[in-house]
mmCIF file of N, CA and C and ligand atoms in Angstrom:
data_model
loop_
_atom_site.group_PDB
_atom_site.id
_atom_site.type_symbol
_atom_site.label_atom_id
_atom_site.label_comp_id
_atom_site.label_asym_id
_atom_site.label_seq_id
_atom_site.Cartn_x
_atom_site.Cartn_y
_atom_site.Cartn_z
ATOM 1 N N UNK A 10 -15.551 7.226 -7.907
ATOM 2 C CA UNK A 10 -14.166 6.761 -7.845
ATOM 3 C C UNK A 10 -13.647 6.892 -6.431
ATOM 4 N N UNK A 11 -12.774 5.939 -6.108
ATOM 5 C CA UNK A 11 -12.095 5.996 -4.818
ATOM 6 C C UNK A 11 -10.627 5.641 -5.053
ATOM 7 N N UNK A 12 -9.794 5.991 -4.063
ATOM 8 C CA UNK A 12 -8.409 5.539 -4.116
ATOM 9 C C UNK A 12 -8.164 4.634 -2.913
ATOM 10 N N UNK A 13 -7.632 3.446 -3.208
ATOM 11 C CA UNK A 13 -7.204 2.531 -2.152
ATOM 12 C C UNK A 13 -5.723 2.793 -1.932
ATOM 13 N N UNK A 14 -5.384 3.149 -0.714
ATOM 14 C CA UNK A 14 -3.980 3.343 -0.344
ATOM 15 C C UNK A 14 -3.621 2.238 0.634
ATOM 16 N N UNK A 15 -2.547 1.522 0.335
ATOM 17 C CA UNK A 15 -2.130 0.436 1.227
ATOM 18 C C UNK A 15 -0.645 0.563 1.479
ATOM 19 N N UNK A 16 -0.246 0.275 2.711
ATOM 20 C CA UNK A 16 1.174 0.258 3.086
ATOM 21 C C UNK A 16 1.487 -1.175 3.491
ATOM 22 N N UNK A 17 2.411 -1.810 2.742
ATOM 23 C CA UNK A 17 2.642 -3.244 2.937
ATOM 24 C C UNK A 17 4.134 -3.547 3.095
ATOM 25 N N UNK A 18 4.402 -4.795 3.475
ATOM 26 C CA UNK A 18 5.800 -5.230 3.578
ATOM 27 C C UNK A 18 6.412 -5.306 2.177
ATOM 28 N N UNK A 19 7.637 -4.767 2.010
ATOM 29 C CA UNK A 19 8.240 -4.729 0.673
ATOM 30 C C UNK A 19 8.316 -6.092 -0.013
ATOM 31 N N UNK A 20 8.597 -7.173 0.710
ATOM 32 C CA UNK A 20 8.765 -8.470 0.018
ATOM 33 C C UNK A 20 7.445 -9.008 -0.514
ATOM 34 N N UNK A 21 6.330 -8.365 -0.172
ATOM 35 C CA UNK A 21 5.016 -8.804 -0.644
ATOM 36 C C UNK A 21 4.560 -8.101 -1.923
ATOM 37 N N UNK A 22 5.345 -7.149 -2.404
ATOM 38 C CA UNK A 22 4.835 -6.319 -3.487
ATOM 39 C C UNK A 22 4.564 -7.118 -4.768
ATOM 40 N N UNK A 23 5.450 -8.073 -5.082
ATOM 41 C CA UNK A 23 5.230 -8.820 -6.327
ATOM 42 C C UNK A 23 3.971 -9.667 -6.251
ATOM 43 N N UNK A 24 3.803 -10.360 -5.124
ATOM 44 C CA UNK A 24 2.607 -11.205 -4.963
ATOM 45 C C UNK A 24 1.342 -10.357 -5.036
ATOM 46 N N UNK A 25 1.359 -9.208 -4.373
ATOM 47 C CA UNK A 25 0.163 -8.362 -4.343
ATOM 48 C C UNK A 25 -0.135 -7.795 -5.735
ATOM 49 N N UNK A 26 0.881 -7.296 -6.425
ATOM 50 C CA UNK A 26 0.594 -6.691 -7.733
ATOM 51 C C UNK A 26 0.215 -7.763 -8.762
ATOM 52 N N UNK A 27 0.802 -8.971 -8.651
ATOM 53 C CA UNK A 27 0.372 -10.047 -9.560
ATOM 54 C C UNK A 27 -1.108 -10.376 -9.350
ATOM 55 N N UNK A 28 -1.510 -10.462 -8.094
ATOM 56 C CA UNK A 28 -2.914 -10.768 -7.793
ATOM 57 C C UNK A 28 -3.828 -9.640 -8.275
ATOM 58 N N UNK A 29 -3.376 -8.394 -8.102
ATOM 59 C CA UNK A 29 -4.191 -7.253 -8.559
ATOM 60 C C UNK A 29 -4.313 -7.247 -10.081
ATOM 61 N N UNK A 30 -3.251 -7.625 -10.776
ATOM 62 C CA UNK A 30 -3.318 -7.661 -12.240
ATOM 63 C C UNK A 30 -4.228 -8.780 -12.725
ATOM 64 N N UNK A 31 -4.228 -9.901 -12.001
ATOM 65 C CA UNK A 31 -5.149 -10.987 -12.333
ATOM 66 C C UNK A 31 -6.595 -10.543 -12.125
ATOM 67 N N UNK A 32 -6.818 -9.812 -11.033
ATOM 68 C CA UNK A 32 -8.153 -9.285 -10.747
ATOM 69 C C UNK A 32 -8.569 -8.288 -11.827
ATOM 70 N N UNK A 33 -7.590 -7.501 -12.291
ATOM 71 C CA UNK A 33 -7.857 -6.477 -13.295
ATOM 72 C C UNK A 33 -8.065 -5.122 -12.653
ATOM 73 N N UNK A 34 -6.983 -4.348 -12.614
ATOM 74 C CA UNK A 34 -7.092 -2.980 -12.101
ATOM 75 C C UNK A 34 -6.630 -2.027 -13.186
ATOM 76 N N UNK A 35 -7.145 -0.778 -13.153
ATOM 77 C CA UNK A 35 -6.803 0.160 -14.214
ATOM 78 C C UNK A 35 -5.342 0.617 -14.163
ATOM 79 N N UNK A 36 -4.757 0.681 -12.993
ATOM 80 C CA UNK A 36 -3.379 1.148 -12.870
ATOM 81 C C UNK A 36 -2.984 1.154 -11.408
ATOM 82 N N UNK A 37 -1.706 1.369 -11.154
ATOM 83 C CA UNK A 37 -1.233 1.399 -9.767
ATOM 84 C C UNK A 37 0.023 2.254 -9.693
ATOM 85 N N UNK A 38 0.179 2.936 -8.600
ATOM 86 C CA UNK A 38 1.431 3.644 -8.317
ATOM 87 C C UNK A 38 2.030 3.036 -7.059
ATOM 88 N N UNK A 39 3.329 2.728 -7.096
ATOM 89 C CA UNK A 39 3.965 2.268 -5.865
ATOM 90 C C UNK A 39 5.112 3.201 -5.497
ATOM 91 N N UNK A 40 5.299 3.368 -4.207
ATOM 92 C CA UNK A 40 6.329 4.257 -3.685
ATOM 93 C C UNK A 40 7.044 3.563 -2.535
ATOM 94 N N UNK A 41 8.356 3.729 -2.465
ATOM 95 C CA UNK A 41 9.096 3.246 -1.302
ATOM 96 C C UNK A 41 8.945 4.279 -0.203
ATOM 97 N N UNK A 42 8.436 3.831 0.941
ATOM 98 C CA UNK A 42 8.193 4.763 2.047
ATOM 99 C C UNK A 42 8.766 4.176 3.332
ATOM 100 N N UNK A 43 8.759 4.949 4.376
ATOM 101 C CA UNK A 43 9.144 4.471 5.701
ATOM 102 C C UNK A 43 8.126 4.975 6.700
ATOM 103 N N UNK A 44 7.884 4.174 7.727
ATOM 104 C CA UNK A 44 6.912 4.622 8.713
ATOM 105 C C UNK A 44 6.893 3.731 9.932
ATOM 106 N N UNK A 45 5.982 4.020 10.824
ATOM 107 C CA UNK A 45 5.767 3.120 11.956
ATOM 108 C C UNK A 45 4.306 3.074 12.314
ATOM 109 N N UNK A 46 3.911 1.971 12.957
ATOM 110 C CA UNK A 46 2.564 1.825 13.481
ATOM 111 C C UNK A 46 2.618 1.795 14.995
ATOM 112 N N UNK A 47 1.872 0.874 15.584
ATOM 113 C CA UNK A 47 1.736 0.851 17.044
ATOM 114 C C UNK A 47 3.041 0.568 17.784
ATOM 115 N N UNK A 48 3.926 -0.237 17.162
ATOM 116 C CA UNK A 48 5.163 -0.607 17.884
ATOM 117 C C UNK A 48 6.204 0.507 17.824
ATOM 118 N N UNK A 49 5.920 1.548 17.067
ATOM 119 C CA UNK A 49 6.847 2.680 16.929
ATOM 120 C C UNK A 49 8.247 2.203 16.532
ATOM 121 N N UNK A 50 8.327 1.457 15.440
ATOM 122 C CA UNK A 50 9.615 0.930 15.005
ATOM 123 C C UNK A 50 10.036 -0.219 15.902
ATOM 124 N N UNK A 51 11.263 -0.638 15.789
ATOM 125 C CA UNK A 51 11.743 -1.720 16.655
ATOM 126 C C UNK A 51 13.246 -1.574 16.832
ATOM 127 N N UNK A 52 13.824 -2.436 17.681
ATOM 128 C CA UNK A 52 15.268 -2.357 17.876
ATOM 129 C C UNK A 52 15.934 -3.535 17.179
ATOM 130 N N UNK A 53 17.112 -3.316 16.655
ATOM 131 C CA UNK A 53 17.865 -4.373 15.992
ATOM 132 C C UNK A 53 19.315 -4.339 16.446
ATOM 133 N N UNK A 54 19.912 -5.537 16.534
ATOM 134 C CA UNK A 54 21.349 -5.607 16.865
ATOM 135 C C UNK A 54 22.132 -5.596 15.554
ATOM 136 N N UNK A 55 23.080 -4.696 15.440
ATOM 137 C CA UNK A 55 23.917 -4.631 14.239
ATOM 138 C C UNK A 55 25.358 -4.451 14.696
ATOM 139 N N UNK A 56 26.228 -5.423 14.371
ATOM 140 C CA UNK A 56 27.630 -5.400 14.780
ATOM 141 C C UNK A 56 27.764 -5.156 16.274
ATOM 142 N N UNK A 57 26.987 -5.919 17.026
ATOM 143 C CA UNK A 57 27.119 -5.885 18.487
ATOM 144 C C UNK A 57 26.445 -4.722 19.179
ATOM 145 N N UNK A 58 25.964 -3.771 18.426
ATOM 146 C CA UNK A 58 25.317 -2.606 19.057
ATOM 147 C C UNK A 58 23.825 -2.639 18.746
ATOM 148 N N UNK A 59 23.064 -2.110 19.650
ATOM 149 C CA UNK A 59 21.622 -2.079 19.442
ATOM 150 C C UNK A 59 21.229 -0.755 18.780
ATOM 151 N N UNK A 60 20.536 -0.870 17.680
ATOM 152 C CA UNK A 60 20.072 0.334 16.986
ATOM 153 C C UNK A 60 18.560 0.391 17.053
ATOM 154 N N UNK A 61 18.050 1.527 17.261
ATOM 155 C CA UNK A 61 16.612 1.692 17.213
ATOM 156 C C UNK A 61 16.240 2.153 15.802
ATOM 157 N N UNK A 62 15.415 1.356 15.144
ATOM 158 C CA UNK A 62 14.966 1.739 13.808
ATOM 159 C C UNK A 62 13.578 2.334 13.949
ATOM 160 N N UNK A 63 13.496 3.625 13.850
ATOM 161 C CA UNK A 63 12.216 4.280 14.148
ATOM 162 C C UNK A 63 11.252 4.219 12.978
ATOM 163 N N UNK A 64 11.802 4.198 11.782
ATOM 164 C CA UNK A 64 10.957 4.190 10.595
ATOM 165 C C UNK A 64 11.355 3.001 9.729
ATOM 166 N N UNK A 65 10.432 2.079 9.566
ATOM 167 C CA UNK A 65 10.715 0.827 8.882
ATOM 168 C C UNK A 65 10.307 0.941 7.408
ATOM 169 N N UNK A 66 11.159 0.447 6.493
ATOM 170 C CA UNK A 66 10.819 0.538 5.070
ATOM 171 C C UNK A 66 9.544 -0.239 4.732
ATOM 172 N N UNK A 67 8.687 0.385 3.963
ATOM 173 C CA UNK A 67 7.431 -0.235 3.496
ATOM 174 C C UNK A 67 7.204 0.184 2.051
ATOM 175 N N UNK A 68 6.246 -0.453 1.414
ATOM 176 C CA UNK A 68 5.818 -0.028 0.076
ATOM 177 C C UNK A 68 4.394 0.509 0.165
ATOM 178 N N UNK A 69 4.188 1.661 -0.443
ATOM 179 C CA UNK A 69 2.853 2.270 -0.475
ATOM 180 C C UNK A 69 2.272 2.063 -1.870
ATOM 181 N N UNK A 70 1.077 1.511 -1.900
ATOM 182 C CA UNK A 70 0.368 1.276 -3.163
ATOM 183 C C UNK A 70 -0.794 2.255 -3.244
ATOM 184 N N UNK A 71 -1.032 2.770 -4.422
ATOM 185 C CA UNK A 71 -2.170 3.680 -4.654
ATOM 186 C C UNK A 71 -2.913 3.191 -5.885
ATOM 187 N N UNK A 72 -4.169 2.884 -5.726
ATOM 188 C CA UNK A 72 -4.969 2.412 -6.867
ATOM 189 C C UNK A 72 -6.256 3.221 -6.926
ATOM 190 N N UNK A 73 -6.435 3.994 -7.989
ATOM 191 C CA UNK A 73 -7.688 4.718 -8.197
ATOM 192 C C UNK A 73 -8.578 3.852 -9.088
ATOM 193 N N UNK A 74 -9.817 3.636 -8.670
ATOM 194 C CA UNK A 74 -10.697 2.720 -9.408
ATOM 195 C C UNK A 74 -12.157 3.119 -9.194
ATOM 196 N N UNK A 75 -13.040 2.635 -10.104
ATOM 197 C CA UNK A 75 -14.473 2.882 -9.920
ATOM 198 C C UNK A 75 -14.967 2.242 -8.620
ATOM 199 N N UNK A 76 -16.040 2.810 -8.066
ATOM 200 C CA UNK A 76 -16.559 2.350 -6.766
ATOM 201 C C UNK A 76 -16.797 0.845 -6.720
ATOM 202 N N UNK A 77 -17.323 0.270 -7.820
ATOM 203 C CA UNK A 77 -17.701 -1.146 -7.760
ATOM 204 C C UNK A 77 -16.498 -2.096 -7.781
ATOM 205 N N UNK A 78 -15.301 -1.565 -7.976
ATOM 206 C CA UNK A 78 -14.102 -2.427 -7.925
ATOM 207 C C UNK A 78 -13.369 -2.366 -6.580
ATOM 208 N N UNK A 79 -13.805 -1.447 -5.718
ATOM 209 C CA UNK A 79 -13.009 -1.168 -4.510
ATOM 210 C C UNK A 79 -12.969 -2.358 -3.550
ATOM 211 N N UNK A 80 -14.117 -2.996 -3.311
ATOM 212 C CA UNK A 80 -14.133 -4.131 -2.376
ATOM 213 C C UNK A 80 -13.202 -5.246 -2.839
ATOM 214 N N UNK A 81 -13.226 -5.541 -4.124
ATOM 215 C CA UNK A 81 -12.366 -6.599 -4.670
ATOM 216 C C UNK A 81 -10.890 -6.259 -4.519
ATOM 217 N N UNK A 82 -10.561 -4.986 -4.734
ATOM 218 C CA UNK A 82 -9.163 -4.549 -4.612
ATOM 219 C C UNK A 82 -8.702 -4.685 -3.162
ATOM 220 N N UNK A 83 -9.524 -4.207 -2.235
ATOM 221 C CA UNK A 83 -9.162 -4.291 -0.817
ATOM 222 C C UNK A 83 -8.989 -5.754 -0.400
ATOM 223 N N UNK A 84 -9.941 -6.610 -0.774
ATOM 224 C CA UNK A 84 -9.853 -8.026 -0.392
ATOM 225 C C UNK A 84 -8.581 -8.661 -0.942
ATOM 226 N N UNK A 85 -8.223 -8.329 -2.167
ATOM 227 C CA UNK A 85 -7.030 -8.904 -2.793
ATOM 228 C C UNK A 85 -5.760 -8.446 -2.081
ATOM 229 N N UNK A 86 -5.692 -7.153 -1.773
ATOM 230 C CA UNK A 86 -4.509 -6.639 -1.074
ATOM 231 C C UNK A 86 -4.376 -7.324 0.283
ATOM 232 N N UNK A 87 -5.473 -7.387 1.022
ATOM 233 C CA UNK A 87 -5.416 -7.979 2.367
ATOM 234 C C UNK A 87 -5.002 -9.442 2.286
ATOM 235 N N UNK A 88 -5.622 -10.189 1.357
ATOM 236 C CA UNK A 88 -5.319 -11.610 1.262
ATOM 237 C C UNK A 88 -3.837 -11.858 0.943
ATOM 238 N N UNK A 89 -3.280 -11.047 0.053
ATOM 239 C CA UNK A 89 -1.922 -11.339 -0.420
ATOM 240 C C UNK A 89 -0.831 -10.612 0.354
ATOM 241 N N UNK A 90 -1.166 -9.579 1.120
ATOM 242 C CA UNK A 90 -0.142 -8.871 1.902
ATOM 243 C C UNK A 90 0.005 -9.466 3.301
ATOM 244 N N UNK A 91 -0.946 -10.283 3.708
ATOM 245 C CA UNK A 91 -0.990 -10.740 5.090
ATOM 246 C C UNK A 91 -0.017 -11.894 5.339
ATOM 247 N N UNK A 92 0.798 -11.748 6.404
ATOM 248 C CA UNK A 92 1.618 -12.869 6.888
ATOM 249 C C UNK A 92 1.155 -13.311 8.269
ATOM 250 N N UNK A 93 0.417 -12.436 8.944
ATOM 251 C CA UNK A 93 -0.044 -12.735 10.299
ATOM 252 C C UNK A 93 0.905 -12.238 11.381
ATOM 253 N N UNK A 94 1.991 -11.580 10.974
ATOM 254 C CA UNK A 94 2.932 -11.035 11.960
ATOM 255 C C UNK A 94 2.807 -9.514 12.006
ATOM 256 N N UNK A 95 3.373 -8.917 13.064
ATOM 257 C CA UNK A 95 3.272 -7.460 13.193
ATOM 258 C C UNK A 95 3.921 -6.781 11.988
ATOM 259 N N UNK A 96 3.393 -5.624 11.662
ATOM 260 C CA UNK A 96 3.950 -4.850 10.556
ATOM 261 C C UNK A 96 3.395 -5.229 9.193
ATOM 262 N N UNK A 97 2.360 -6.053 9.138
ATOM 263 C CA UNK A 97 1.776 -6.448 7.844
ATOM 264 C C UNK A 97 1.232 -5.252 7.079
ATOM 265 N N UNK A 98 0.880 -4.195 7.795
ATOM 266 C CA UNK A 98 0.484 -2.977 7.106
ATOM 267 C C UNK A 98 -0.969 -2.598 7.317
ATOM 268 N N UNK A 99 -1.401 -1.637 6.531
ATOM 269 C CA UNK A 99 -2.725 -1.051 6.654
ATOM 270 C C UNK A 99 -3.220 -0.585 5.315
ATOM 271 N N UNK A 100 -4.510 -0.354 5.247
ATOM 272 C CA UNK A 100 -5.038 0.291 4.041
ATOM 273 C C UNK A 100 -6.084 1.298 4.466
ATOM 274 N N UNK A 101 -6.307 2.251 3.610
ATOM 275 C CA UNK A 101 -7.429 3.162 3.806
ATOM 276 C C UNK A 101 -7.990 3.533 2.446
ATOM 277 N N UNK A 102 -9.256 3.870 2.424
ATOM 278 C CA UNK A 102 -9.968 4.141 1.174
ATOM 279 C C UNK A 102 -10.482 5.577 1.234
ATOM 280 N N UNK A 103 -10.197 6.332 0.188
ATOM 281 C CA UNK A 103 -10.510 7.767 0.194
ATOM 282 C C UNK A 103 -11.289 8.108 -1.072
ATOM 283 N N UNK A 104 -12.367 8.902 -0.961
ATOM 284 C CA UNK A 104 -13.100 9.316 -2.156
ATOM 285 C C UNK A 104 -12.234 10.193 -3.059
ATOM 286 N N UNK A 105 -12.428 10.036 -4.376
ATOM 287 C CA UNK A 105 -11.714 10.862 -5.351
ATOM 288 C C UNK A 105 -12.747 11.745 -6.051
ATOM 289 N N UNK A 106 -12.556 13.044 -5.985
ATOM 290 C CA UNK A 106 -13.530 13.984 -6.545
ATOM 291 C C UNK A 106 -13.447 14.087 -8.045
ATOM 292 N N UNK A 107 -12.255 13.959 -8.559
ATOM 293 C CA UNK A 107 -12.071 14.230 -9.974
ATOM 294 C C UNK A 107 -10.800 13.542 -10.451
ATOM 295 N N UNK A 108 -10.850 13.029 -11.691
ATOM 296 C CA UNK A 108 -9.650 12.415 -12.267
ATOM 297 C C UNK A 108 -9.647 12.711 -13.754
ATOM 298 N N UNK A 109 -8.490 12.683 -14.366
ATOM 299 C CA UNK A 109 -8.406 12.943 -15.802
ATOM 300 C C UNK A 109 -7.226 12.225 -16.423
ATOM 301 N N UNK A 110 -7.387 11.846 -17.698
ATOM 302 C CA UNK A 110 -6.251 11.324 -18.466
ATOM 303 C C UNK A 110 -5.668 12.505 -19.224
ATOM 304 N N UNK A 111 -4.412 12.793 -18.964
ATOM 305 C CA UNK A 111 -3.801 14.014 -19.492
ATOM 306 C C UNK A 111 -3.732 13.980 -21.017
ATOM 307 N N UNK A 112 -3.421 12.805 -21.597
ATOM 308 C CA UNK A 112 -3.243 12.727 -23.062
ATOM 309 C C UNK A 112 -4.516 13.061 -23.818
ATOM 310 N N UNK A 113 -5.669 12.561 -23.348
ATOM 311 C CA UNK A 113 -6.902 12.647 -24.146
ATOM 312 C C UNK A 113 -7.933 13.631 -23.604
ATOM 313 N N UNK A 114 -7.764 14.025 -22.348
ATOM 314 C CA UNK A 114 -8.770 14.888 -21.731
ATOM 315 C C UNK A 114 -9.957 14.136 -21.170
ATOM 316 N N UNK A 115 -9.956 12.773 -21.261
ATOM 317 C CA UNK A 115 -11.070 12.012 -20.662
ATOM 318 C C UNK A 115 -11.105 12.259 -19.162
ATOM 319 N N UNK A 116 -12.343 12.171 -18.632
ATOM 320 C CA UNK A 116 -12.533 12.517 -17.222
ATOM 321 C C UNK A 116 -13.095 11.341 -16.427
ATOM 322 N N UNK A 117 -12.828 11.397 -15.128
ATOM 323 C CA UNK A 117 -13.404 10.488 -14.140
ATOM 324 C C UNK A 117 -13.284 9.008 -14.549
ATOM 325 N N UNK A 118 -14.362 8.205 -14.431
ATOM 326 C CA UNK A 118 -14.229 6.760 -14.707
ATOM 327 C C UNK A 118 -13.608 6.490 -16.079
ATOM 328 N N UNK A 119 -13.930 7.329 -17.087
ATOM 329 C CA UNK A 119 -13.382 7.116 -18.435
ATOM 330 C C UNK A 119 -11.859 7.310 -18.479
ATOM 331 N N UNK A 120 -11.344 8.004 -17.488
ATOM 332 C CA UNK A 120 -9.913 8.323 -17.509
ATOM 333 C C UNK A 120 -9.066 7.248 -16.833
ATOM 334 N N UNK A 121 -9.707 6.269 -16.193
ATOM 335 C CA UNK A 121 -8.930 5.340 -15.353
ATOM 336 C C UNK A 121 -8.295 4.223 -16.160
HETATM 337 N N1 LIG B 219 -2.268 5.518 11.555
HETATM 338 C C1 LIG B 219 -1.407 5.457 10.521
HETATM 339 N N2 LIG B 219 -1.299 6.488 9.683
HETATM 340 C C2 LIG B 219 -0.443 6.453 8.639
HETATM 341 N N3 LIG B 219 0.331 5.414 8.360
HETATM 342 C C3 LIG B 219 0.249 4.355 9.175
HETATM 343 C C4 LIG B 219 -0.613 4.313 10.294
HETATM 344 N N4 LIG B 219 -0.469 3.119 10.914
HETATM 345 C C5 LIG B 219 0.449 2.455 10.195
HETATM 346 N N5 LIG B 219 0.893 3.184 9.158
HETATM 347 C C6 LIG B 219 1.885 2.793 8.164
HETATM 348 O O1 LIG B 219 1.749 1.400 7.969
HETATM 349 C C7 LIG B 219 2.992 0.748 8.258
HETATM 350 C C8 LIG B 219 2.697 -0.594 8.855
HETATM 351 O O2 LIG B 219 1.937 -0.428 10.036
HETATM 352 P P1 LIG B 219 1.736 -1.669 10.993
HETATM 353 O O3 LIG B 219 1.273 -2.816 10.183
HETATM 354 O O4 LIG B 219 2.983 -1.854 11.811
HETATM 355 O O5 LIG B 219 0.522 -1.125 11.893
HETATM 356 P P2 LIG B 219 0.203 -1.521 13.413
HETATM 357 O O6 LIG B 219 -0.986 -0.706 13.802
HETATM 358 O O7 LIG B 219 1.453 -1.358 14.235
HETATM 359 O O8 LIG B 219 -0.244 -3.043 13.316
HETATM 360 P P3 LIG B 219 0.585 -4.343 13.805
HETATM 361 O O9 LIG B 219 0.326 -4.458 15.272
HETATM 362 O O10 LIG B 219 0.012 -5.465 13.002
HETATM 363 O O11 LIG B 219 2.037 -4.104 13.492
HETATM 364 C C9 LIG B 219 3.741 1.714 9.146
HETATM 365 O O12 LIG B 219 5.143 1.509 9.050
HETATM 366 C C10 LIG B 219 3.321 3.059 8.597
HETATM 367 O O13 LIG B 219 4.091 3.357 7.450
HETATM 368 MG MG1 LIG B 220 3.176 -2.390 13.776
#
């Protein structure tokens, strides 16, 4: 098992999760987050004054899945989150040592 973590533009969340559901994923957690990448936020004019927005709102997706589904999940996220402009986001894939379904006690792949 691995977990795919992706940070994407908020307006892309519906398109990405629809595509992931079509692909077939066991589950997903999404969180509203804020962060910055290489540009370290950006500046915006608001009511005539310039504000520096250091942490830009993003959506973080977490999908735990069996190893053989990971490539498909990553490809789907990249295809549907991409606009080609800065701030499109990032993903990283992390091994999962152990997982369980709390209701039944099933473990690992059976629990997903
Ligand atoms: N190295 C990192 N570690 C943790 N989170 C990151 C990292 N890089 C980016 N993020 C998260 O991803 C979000 C989007 O990053 P972003 O797409 O701006 O990356 P970038 O490297 O600046 O690429 P781009 O030049 O395309 O903007 C950030 O707001 C932050 O929440
Ligand atoms: Mg950036």
